[in-house]
mmCIF file of C-alpha atoms in Angstrom:
data_model
loop_
_atom_site.group_PDB
_atom_site.id
_atom_site.type_symbol
_atom_site.label_atom_id
_atom_site.label_comp_id
_atom_site.label_asym_id
_atom_site.label_seq_id
_atom_site.Cartn_x
_atom_site.Cartn_y
_atom_site.Cartn_z
ATOM 1 C CA MET A 1 -11.825 -3.381 -18.791
ATOM 2 C CA LYS A 2 -9.677 -0.351 -18.597
ATOM 3 C CA LEU A 3 -7.552 -1.763 -15.797
ATOM 4 C CA LEU A 4 -6.485 -4.829 -17.817
ATOM 5 C CA LYS A 5 -5.892 -2.734 -20.895
ATOM 6 C CA ASN A 6 -3.368 -0.576 -19.107
ATOM 7 C CA ILE A 7 -1.673 -3.599 -17.495
ATOM 8 C CA LYS A 8 -1.211 -4.990 -21.112
ATOM 9 C CA ALA A 9 0.206 -1.883 -22.384
ATOM 10 C CA LEU A 10 2.540 -1.956 -19.456
ATOM 11 C CA SER A 11 3.561 -5.385 -20.399
ATOM 12 C CA VAL A 12 4.085 -4.587 -24.049
ATOM 13 C CA ALA A 13 6.132 -1.888 -23.158
ATOM 14 C CA ALA A 14 8.451 -4.066 -20.987
ATOM 15 C CA ALA A 15 8.870 -6.442 -23.859
ATOM 16 C CA VAL A 16 10.015 -3.757 -26.195
ATOM 17 C CA SER A 17 12.402 -2.475 -23.738
ATOM 18 C CA ALA A 18 13.754 -5.869 -23.238
ATOM 19 C CA SER A 19 14.495 -6.130 -27.112
ATOM 20 C CA ALA A 20 16.344 -3.112 -26.915
ATOM 21 C CA VAL A 21 18.800 -4.366 -24.344
ATOM 22 C CA SER A 22 19.021 -7.801 -25.916
ATOM 23 C CA GLY A 23 22.596 -6.939 -27.364
ATOM 24 C CA VAL A 24 23.960 -6.919 -23.639
ATOM 25 C CA ALA A 25 25.875 -10.128 -22.770
ATOM 26 C CA GLN A 26 23.485 -11.695 -20.134
ATOM 27 C CA ALA A 27 26.292 -13.920 -19.071
ATOM 28 C CA ASP A 28 28.103 -10.841 -17.503
ATOM 29 C CA MET A 29 24.934 -9.828 -15.763
ATOM 30 C CA MET A 30 24.583 -10.259 -11.972
ATOM 31 C CA LYS A 31 21.665 -12.704 -11.413
ATOM 32 C CA ARG A 32 19.391 -11.639 -8.559
ATOM 33 C CA SER A 33 15.951 -12.836 -7.493
ATOM 34 C CA PHE A 34 12.655 -10.634 -6.998
ATOM 35 C CA CYS A 35 10.039 -12.035 -5.264
ATOM 36 C CA VAL A 36 6.606 -10.466 -5.983
ATOM 37 C CA TRP A 37 3.485 -10.663 -3.938
ATOM 38 C CA ASP A 38 0.490 -10.694 -6.113
ATOM 39 C CA PRO A 39 -2.810 -11.982 -4.595
ATOM 40 C CA VAL A 40 -3.680 -13.303 -8.165
ATOM 41 C CA GLY A 41 -0.233 -14.809 -8.818
ATOM 42 C CA ALA A 42 1.956 -14.555 -12.125
ATOM 43 C CA ASN A 43 -1.037 -13.488 -14.108
ATOM 44 C CA GLY A 44 -1.850 -10.742 -11.730
ATOM 45 C CA PRO A 45 -1.800 -7.010 -12.145
ATOM 46 C CA LEU A 46 1.151 -6.379 -9.521
ATOM 47 C CA PHE A 47 3.435 -9.087 -11.213
ATOM 48 C CA ASN A 48 2.817 -7.757 -14.624
ATOM 49 C CA VAL A 49 3.697 -4.232 -13.391
ATOM 50 C CA MET A 50 6.852 -5.372 -11.907
ATOM 51 C CA LYS A 51 8.149 -7.178 -15.295
ATOM 52 C CA SER A 52 8.364 -3.771 -16.781
ATOM 53 C CA ALA A 53 11.147 -3.150 -14.217
ATOM 54 C CA LYS A 54 13.328 -6.119 -15.633
ATOM 55 C CA PRO A 55 14.605 -4.250 -18.740
ATOM 56 C CA SER A 56 15.639 -1.339 -16.832
ATOM 57 C CA ALA A 57 17.461 -3.534 -14.321
ATOM 58 C CA MET A 58 19.297 -5.410 -17.277
ATOM 59 C CA LYS A 59 20.582 -1.869 -18.319
ATOM 60 C CA TRP A 60 22.135 -1.650 -14.813
ATOM 61 C CA GLY A 61 23.740 -5.104 -15.140
ATOM 62 C CA ILE A 62 21.101 -6.838 -13.034
ATOM 63 C CA ASP A 63 19.164 -9.711 -14.445
ATOM 64 C CA LEU A 64 16.115 -10.076 -12.414
ATOM 65 C CA GLU A 65 14.385 -13.442 -11.973
ATOM 66 C CA LEU A 66 10.796 -12.786 -10.831
ATOM 67 C CA LYS A 67 8.842 -15.188 -8.888
ATOM 68 C CA ALA A 68 5.198 -14.648 -7.950
ATOM 69 C CA TYR A 69 3.921 -15.251 -4.540
ATOM 70 C CA THR A 70 -0.007 -15.314 -3.601
ATOM 71 C CA ASP A 71 0.588 -15.363 0.154
ATOM 72 C CA GLU A 72 2.481 -12.107 1.208
ATOM 73 C CA LYS A 73 3.498 -13.762 4.496
ATOM 74 C CA ILE A 74 5.477 -16.488 2.672
ATOM 75 C CA ALA A 75 7.156 -13.876 0.352
ATOM 76 C CA ALA A 76 8.340 -11.913 3.411
ATOM 77 C CA GLU A 77 9.612 -15.208 5.133
ATOM 78 C CA ASP A 78 11.686 -16.373 2.210
ATOM 79 C CA PHE A 79 12.993 -12.858 1.839
ATOM 80 C CA LYS A 80 14.168 -12.929 5.452
ATOM 81 C CA ALA A 81 15.432 -16.421 4.902
ATOM 82 C CA GLY A 82 17.704 -15.076 2.085
ATOM 83 C CA GLN A 83 15.768 -16.965 -0.602
ATOM 84 C CA CYS A 84 15.034 -13.649 -2.393
ATOM 85 C CA ASP A 85 17.391 -10.801 -2.970
ATOM 86 C CA SER A 86 14.617 -8.458 -3.224
ATOM 87 C CA VAL A 87 10.856 -8.419 -2.522
ATOM 88 C CA LEU A 88 7.614 -6.541 -3.233
ATOM 89 C CA LEU A 89 5.297 -6.330 -0.206
ATOM 90 C CA THR A 90 2.637 -3.971 0.905
ATOM 91 C CA GLY A 91 3.741 -1.089 3.232
ATOM 92 C CA THR A 92 2.273 -2.378 6.418
ATOM 93 C CA ARG A 93 4.062 -5.791 5.744
ATOM 94 C CA ALA A 94 7.322 -3.830 4.808
ATOM 95 C CA ARG A 95 7.494 -2.231 8.301
ATOM 96 C CA GLU A 96 9.399 -5.061 9.814
ATOM 97 C CA PHE A 97 12.230 -4.036 7.255
ATOM 98 C CA ASN A 98 11.945 -0.418 7.372
ATOM 99 C CA LYS A 99 9.989 1.473 10.124
ATOM 100 C CA PHE A 100 10.090 4.628 8.482
ATOM 101 C CA THR A 101 8.636 3.687 5.133
ATOM 102 C CA GLY A 102 6.496 1.240 6.792
ATOM 103 C CA SER A 103 4.598 4.038 8.746
ATOM 104 C CA LEU A 104 3.600 5.773 5.651
ATOM 105 C CA GLU A 105 0.365 3.493 5.604
ATOM 106 C CA ALA A 106 -0.376 4.968 9.256
ATOM 107 C CA MET A 107 -4.160 5.500 9.514
ATOM 108 C CA GLY A 108 -5.225 8.774 8.312
ATOM 109 C CA GLY A 109 -1.608 9.945 7.939
ATOM 110 C CA ILE A 110 -2.119 10.784 4.360
ATOM 111 C CA PRO A 111 -5.487 11.902 3.342
ATOM 112 C CA GLY A 112 -5.409 11.848 -0.356
ATOM 113 C CA ASN A 113 -3.420 11.309 -3.667
ATOM 114 C CA GLU A 114 -2.161 15.056 -3.689
ATOM 115 C CA GLU A 115 -0.464 14.510 -0.269
ATOM 116 C CA MET A 116 0.907 11.147 -1.229
ATOM 117 C CA LYS A 117 2.566 12.413 -4.368
ATOM 118 C CA MET A 118 4.305 15.232 -2.422
ATOM 119 C CA ILE A 119 5.603 12.694 0.073
ATOM 120 C CA LEU A 120 6.775 10.397 -2.705
ATOM 121 C CA GLN A 121 8.434 13.217 -4.524
ATOM 122 C CA THR A 122 10.298 13.933 -1.173
ATOM 123 C CA LEU A 123 11.366 10.594 -0.599
ATOM 124 C CA THR A 124 12.803 9.881 -4.052
ATOM 125 C CA GLN A 125 15.192 12.849 -3.651
ATOM 126 C CA PRO A 126 18.857 11.437 -3.058
ATOM 127 C CA LYS A 127 19.201 13.391 0.098
ATOM 128 C CA ALA A 128 16.233 11.099 1.607
ATOM 129 C CA ALA A 129 18.256 8.093 0.752
ATOM 130 C CA LYS A 130 19.431 7.477 4.396
ATOM 131 C CA LEU A 131 15.671 7.215 5.252
ATOM 132 C CA MET A 132 15.507 4.306 2.799
ATOM 133 C CA LYS A 133 18.054 2.050 4.610
ATOM 134 C CA SER A 134 17.658 0.143 7.836
ATOM 135 C CA GLY A 135 20.039 -2.473 9.004
ATOM 136 C CA GLU A 136 20.679 -4.759 5.960
ATOM 137 C CA TYR A 137 17.710 -3.764 3.912
ATOM 138 C CA GLU A 138 17.003 -0.871 1.590
ATOM 139 C CA VAL A 139 13.662 0.365 0.333
ATOM 140 C CA ALA A 140 14.250 0.422 -3.372
ATOM 141 C CA GLY A 141 11.051 1.851 -4.613
ATOM 142 C CA ILE A 142 7.563 2.778 -3.433
ATOM 143 C CA LEU A 143 4.560 2.682 -5.666
ATOM 144 C CA PRO A 144 1.026 4.349 -4.549
ATOM 145 C CA ALA A 145 -1.999 2.204 -4.586
ATOM 146 C CA GLY A 146 -4.625 4.496 -3.491
ATOM 147 C CA ALA A 147 -6.998 4.842 -0.655
ATOM 148 C CA ILE A 148 -8.058 1.984 1.817
ATOM 149 C CA TYR A 149 -11.596 1.948 2.150
ATOM 150 C CA LEU A 150 -14.082 0.275 4.581
ATOM 151 C CA TYR A 151 -16.284 -2.348 2.798
ATOM 152 C CA ILE A 152 -19.578 -3.321 4.698
ATOM 153 C CA ARG A 153 -21.872 -6.083 3.797
ATOM 154 C CA ASP A 154 -24.877 -4.196 5.295
ATOM 155 C CA ARG A 155 -24.911 -0.581 4.203
ATOM 156 C CA ASN A 156 -27.149 0.211 7.113
ATOM 157 C CA ILE A 157 -23.953 0.381 9.103
ATOM 158 C CA ASP A 158 -23.291 4.039 8.028
ATOM 159 C CA THR A 159 -21.321 5.516 10.789
ATOM 160 C CA VAL A 160 -18.198 4.316 12.763
ATOM 161 C CA GLU A 161 -20.181 4.001 15.949
ATOM 162 C CA GLU A 162 -22.441 1.256 14.411
ATOM 163 C CA LEU A 163 -19.227 -0.898 13.762
ATOM 164 C CA GLN A 164 -19.508 -1.602 17.508
ATOM 165 C CA GLY A 165 -19.924 -5.567 17.839
ATOM 166 C CA LYS A 166 -19.261 -6.099 14.105
ATOM 167 C CA LYS A 167 -16.666 -8.548 12.987
ATOM 168 C CA VAL A 168 -13.852 -6.965 10.952
ATOM 169 C CA ALA A 169 -11.421 -8.957 8.967
ATOM 170 C CA THR A 170 -8.176 -7.612 10.513
ATOM 171 C CA LEU A 171 -4.559 -8.334 9.482
ATOM 172 C CA ASP A 172 -3.277 -10.327 12.460
ATOM 173 C CA TYR A 173 0.304 -9.204 12.056
ATOM 174 C CA ASP A 174 -0.446 -5.490 12.248
ATOM 175 C CA GLN A 175 -0.877 -4.214 15.540
ATOM 176 C CA ALA A 176 -2.039 -0.874 14.388
ATOM 177 C CA SER A 177 -5.132 -2.324 12.607
ATOM 178 C CA MET A 178 -6.067 -4.417 15.589
ATOM 179 C CA THR A 179 -5.626 -1.488 17.821
ATOM 180 C CA MET A 180 -7.962 0.674 15.603
ATOM 181 C CA VAL A 181 -10.596 -2.136 15.258
ATOM 182 C CA ARG A 182 -10.635 -2.492 19.068
ATOM 183 C CA HIS A 183 -10.739 1.313 19.624
ATOM 184 C CA VAL A 184 -14.219 1.567 17.682
ATOM 185 C CA GLY A 185 -15.561 -1.553 19.752
ATOM 186 C CA ALA A 186 -15.569 -4.060 16.837
ATOM 187 C CA SER A 187 -14.429 -7.503 16.957
ATOM 188 C CA VAL A 188 -11.024 -8.407 15.487
ATOM 189 C CA VAL A 189 -11.219 -11.537 13.268
ATOM 190 C CA GLY A 190 -7.793 -12.487 12.336
ATOM 191 C CA ALA A 191 -6.974 -12.413 8.539
ATOM 192 C CA SER A 192 -4.128 -11.940 6.098
ATOM 193 C CA THR A 193 -3.869 -10.573 2.616
ATOM 194 C CA ALA A 194 -4.432 -13.889 1.305
ATOM 195 C CA ASN A 195 -7.775 -14.849 2.973
ATOM 196 C CA PHE A 196 -9.384 -11.574 3.963
ATOM 197 C CA ALA A 197 -11.386 -11.292 0.848
ATOM 198 C CA GLY A 198 -12.853 -14.943 1.315
ATOM 199 C CA LYS A 199 -13.766 -14.089 4.704
ATOM 200 C CA PHE A 200 -15.697 -11.019 3.535
ATOM 201 C CA ASN A 201 -17.338 -12.644 0.516
ATOM 202 C CA ASN A 202 -18.676 -15.628 2.381
ATOM 203 C CA GLY A 203 -20.049 -13.686 5.114
ATOM 204 C CA SER A 204 -17.643 -14.816 7.665
ATOM 205 C CA VAL A 205 -16.917 -11.255 8.583
ATOM 206 C CA ASP A 206 -19.184 -8.152 8.456
ATOM 207 C CA VAL A 207 -16.505 -5.520 7.342
ATOM 208 C CA ALA A 208 -13.101 -5.689 5.678
ATOM 209 C CA TYR A 209 -10.880 -2.941 4.418
ATOM 210 C CA ALA A 210 -9.042 -2.755 1.207
ATOM 211 C CA PRO A 211 -8.044 -0.429 -1.757
ATOM 212 C CA ALA A 212 -10.065 -0.246 -4.787
ATOM 213 C CA VAL A 213 -7.355 -2.068 -6.731
ATOM 214 C CA ALA A 214 -8.606 -5.226 -4.919
ATOM 215 C CA TYR A 215 -12.216 -4.783 -5.785
ATOM 216 C CA THR A 216 -12.292 -6.690 -9.168
ATOM 217 C CA PRO A 217 -9.230 -9.147 -8.806
ATOM 218 C CA LEU A 218 -10.500 -10.282 -5.193
ATOM 219 C CA GLU A 219 -14.297 -10.107 -6.287
ATOM 220 C CA LEU A 220 -15.094 -8.107 -3.117
ATOM 221 C CA TYR A 221 -18.373 -7.186 -5.212
ATOM 222 C CA LYS A 222 -19.574 -10.634 -4.240
ATOM 223 C CA GLY A 223 -19.380 -9.731 -0.448
ATOM 224 C CA LEU A 224 -20.964 -6.398 -1.128
ATOM 225 C CA GLY A 225 -23.782 -8.224 -2.776
ATOM 226 C CA GLU A 226 -27.065 -6.099 -3.045
ATOM 227 C CA ASN A 227 -27.050 -4.655 0.424
ATOM 228 C CA GLY A 228 -23.485 -3.865 0.942
ATOM 229 C CA GLY A 229 -21.464 -0.596 0.548
ATOM 230 C CA ILE A 230 -18.062 1.115 0.613
ATOM 231 C CA PHE A 231 -17.429 4.042 3.178
ATOM 232 C CA ASP A 232 -15.976 6.792 1.058
ATOM 233 C CA PHE A 233 -13.260 7.947 3.563
ATOM 234 C CA SER A 234 -9.535 7.138 3.284
ATOM 235 C CA LEU A 235 -8.595 5.025 6.122
ATOM 236 C CA ALA A 236 -4.787 5.228 4.730
ATOM 237 C CA GLN A 237 -3.039 5.437 1.516
ATOM 238 C CA MET A 238 -1.700 1.978 0.451
ATOM 239 C CA ASN A 239 1.638 1.328 -1.177
ATOM 240 C CA PHE A 240 3.674 -1.238 -2.324
ATOM 241 C CA GLN A 241 7.418 -1.162 -1.446
ATOM 242 C CA ILE A 242 10.300 -3.075 -3.209
ATOM 243 C CA ILE A 243 12.873 -4.157 -0.538
ATOM 244 C CA ALA A 244 16.264 -5.098 -1.354
ATOM 245 C CA ARG A 245 19.164 -6.801 0.513
ATOM 246 C CA ILE A 246 21.798 -4.161 0.481
ATOM 247 C CA ASP A 247 24.767 -6.565 0.120
ATOM 248 C CA ARG A 248 23.180 -8.374 -2.848
ATOM 249 C CA PHE A 249 23.099 -5.395 -5.229
ATOM 250 C CA PRO A 250 25.690 -2.855 -6.437
ATOM 251 C CA GLU A 251 25.960 0.548 -4.622
ATOM 252 C CA GLY A 252 23.577 3.047 -5.933
ATOM 253 C CA TYR A 253 20.962 0.147 -7.109
ATOM 254 C CA GLY A 254 18.498 1.477 -4.536
ATOM 255 C CA GLN A 255 18.413 5.122 -5.884
ATOM 256 C CA LYS A 256 18.354 3.757 -9.524
ATOM 257 C CA VAL A 257 15.145 1.666 -8.730
ATOM 258 C CA ARG A 258 13.626 4.859 -6.688
ATOM 259 C CA ASP A 259 14.157 7.076 -9.830
ATOM 260 C CA TYR A 260 12.779 4.496 -12.169
ATOM 261 C CA THR A 261 9.718 3.886 -9.838
ATOM 262 C CA ALA A 262 9.186 7.589 -9.704
ATOM 263 C CA THR A 263 8.589 7.569 -13.732
ATOM 264 C CA ARG A 264 5.739 5.051 -13.053
ATOM 265 C CA TYR A 265 3.883 6.997 -10.639
ATOM 266 C CA GLU A 266 1.179 8.455 -13.017
ATOM 267 C CA GLU A 267 0.623 5.075 -14.489
ATOM 268 C CA ALA A 268 0.095 3.625 -11.066
ATOM 269 C CA TYR A 269 -2.382 6.487 -10.301
ATOM 270 C CA LYS A 270 -4.079 5.550 -13.562
ATOM 271 C CA LEU A 271 -4.505 1.915 -12.346
ATOM 272 C CA VAL A 272 -6.050 3.215 -9.372
ATOM 273 C CA ALA A 273 -8.462 5.639 -10.859
ATOM 274 C CA ASP A 274 -9.485 2.981 -13.311
ATOM 275 C CA ALA A 275 -10.000 0.372 -10.470
ATOM 276 C CA GLU A 276 -12.275 3.003 -8.617
ATOM 277 C CA ALA A 277 -14.333 3.535 -11.752
ATOM 278 C CA GLU A 278 -14.960 -0.267 -11.923
ATOM 279 C CA ILE A 279 -16.752 0.075 -8.727
ATOM 280 C CA LYS A 280 -20.576 0.444 -8.949
ATOM 281 C CA LYS A 281 -21.680 3.994 -7.991
ATOM 282 C CA GLU A 282 -24.595 2.585 -5.800
ATOM 283 C CA TYR A 283 -21.957 1.067 -3.357
ATOM 284 C CA TRP A 284 -20.322 4.494 -2.538
ATOM 285 C CA MET A 285 -21.587 5.839 1.040
ATOM 286 C CA ARG A 286 -20.851 9.408 1.674
ATOM 287 C CA PRO A 287 -20.364 10.385 5.287
ATOM 288 C CA SER A 288 -21.155 13.871 6.410
ATOM 289 C CA GLN A 289 -18.556 16.499 6.642
ATOM 290 C CA GLU A 290 -18.943 16.703 10.585
ATOM 291 C CA ASN A 291 -18.451 12.762 10.615
ATOM 292 C CA LEU A 292 -15.350 13.108 8.350
ATOM 293 C CA GLU A 293 -13.651 15.678 10.741
ATOM 294 C CA GLY A 294 -14.512 13.503 13.681
ATOM 295 C CA TYR A 295 -13.017 10.280 12.103
ATOM 296 C CA SER A 296 -9.827 12.490 11.316
ATOM 297 C CA LYS A 297 -9.528 13.531 14.795
ATOM 298 C CA MET A 298 -9.915 9.905 16.032
ATOM 299 C CA LEU A 299 -7.296 8.613 13.775
ATOM 300 C CA GLN A 300 -4.962 11.287 14.879
ATOM 301 C CA GLU A 301 -5.209 10.028 18.487
ATOM 302 C CA VAL A 302 -4.703 6.360 17.470
ATOM 303 C CA ARG A 303 -1.655 7.443 15.318
ATOM 304 C CA ILE A 304 -0.035 9.243 18.425
ATOM 305 C CA ALA A 305 -0.890 6.374 20.812
ATOM 306 C CA LEU A 306 0.792 3.880 18.240
ATOM 307 C CA ARG A 307 3.789 6.135 17.960
ATOM 308 C CA ASP A 308 4.386 6.206 21.722
ATOM 309 C CA GLU A 309 3.964 2.473 21.604
ATOM 310 C CA GLY A 310 6.705 2.213 19.136
ATOM 311 C CA VAL A 311 4.461 0.984 16.353
ATOM 312 C CA TYR A 312 4.696 3.914 14.088
ATOM 313 C CA ASP A 313 8.005 5.942 13.178
ATOM 314 C CA ALA A 314 7.917 9.421 14.823
ATOM 315 C CA LYS A 315 9.907 11.063 11.982
ATOM 316 C CA ALA A 316 7.321 9.691 9.337
ATOM 317 C CA LEU A 317 4.399 10.937 11.262
ATOM 318 C CA ARG A 318 6.227 14.272 11.499
ATOM 319 C CA LEU A 319 6.778 14.354 7.785
ATOM 320 C CA MET A 320 3.060 13.433 7.122
ATOM 321 C CA ARG A 321 1.724 16.073 9.394
ATOM 322 C CA LYS A 322 3.983 18.619 7.624
ATOM 323 C CA VAL A 323 2.663 17.789 4.266
ATOM 324 C CA ARG A 324 -0.942 17.843 5.517
ATOM 325 C CA CYS A 325 -0.361 21.324 6.883
ATOM 326 C CA LYS A 326 1.181 22.568 3.660
ATOM 327 C CA LYS A 327 -2.185 21.743 1.980
ATOM 328 C CA ASN A 328 -4.372 22.904 5.006
ATOM 329 C CA PRO A 329 -2.380 25.342 6.983
ATOM 330 C CA THR A 330 -5.482 26.392 9.072
ATOM 331 C CA ASN A 331 -5.941 22.804 10.529
ATOM 332 C CA SER A 332 -5.701 22.861 14.345
ATOM 333 C CA GLU A 333 -2.931 20.054 14.233
ATOM 334 C CA CYS A 334 -0.626 22.552 12.432
ATOM 335 C CA ALA A 335 -0.421 24.775 15.593
ATOM 336 C CA GLU A 336 -0.502 21.962 18.209
ATOM 337 C CA LYS A 337 2.221 19.876 16.390
ATOM 338 C CA ARG A 338 1.617 16.880 18.479
ATOM 339 C CA GLU A 339 3.050 14.611 15.621
#
């Protein structure tokens, strides 16, 4: 599979780079732990991609010890408890460490890859560094993971209105997701990144949401079966964030990692594109243009409500609105400026 080939290529590149810095005295390096959430574990795609950062960190005098976590909640708790100096989490889970970057997964906030790239380029600039810090934590890198789609076990459910009464695997630590599910009249079934796929695949829920990169590793095709479908509408743009404890790394480490991460964006997007290509064409369900516009308007209202409740960061929503309007300046929201 193309996805696996690309991951192997990244790992080989990491090994070559490691050899290049083998002459550096490792005893003089600062040893720091890096806890990486990957639902597949140490053999998973995320963990393998993160290995490629190790040689660059060595050049900066940091010897990163990577530890794999299959449960994102435990990875976050170990990080908070000081058992990890840095951690890789999804953007939504990272919101508790940085509300601004944690709002980049706001529903409908970033419609597509083009807008996501514009935002990543903006946030990589040194002048945006202050937005990356919050209390004792710093976001030392954001990697794109592609659109989050709705996976449905019965493709006869082909509009949002028909989700009423359906059971949706919902991240129980994410108030935004629970609000959205209830907004469309569906039933919340509490889930986590560790078990949502199992609930979908064994039929405990009717609906789940996930990016394409989860399709093969989490075997979501089992839940789709012969009757399921994937709604071709981006609910949000998923991302992975590297969070570091500021006092555990030298000054400037965060910006170095962000600069390094920016050099991997295109590889990340290729992984996403390859993952989407692995999905059977017959699974894709295409909503009408009229429905798409209605869904976008609905998501905007939910975002504004969640901002007013303190869930989403107002500055992040404003940045995303400006980027959307840069691409489509005639949108009504560009004149309204409610976000």
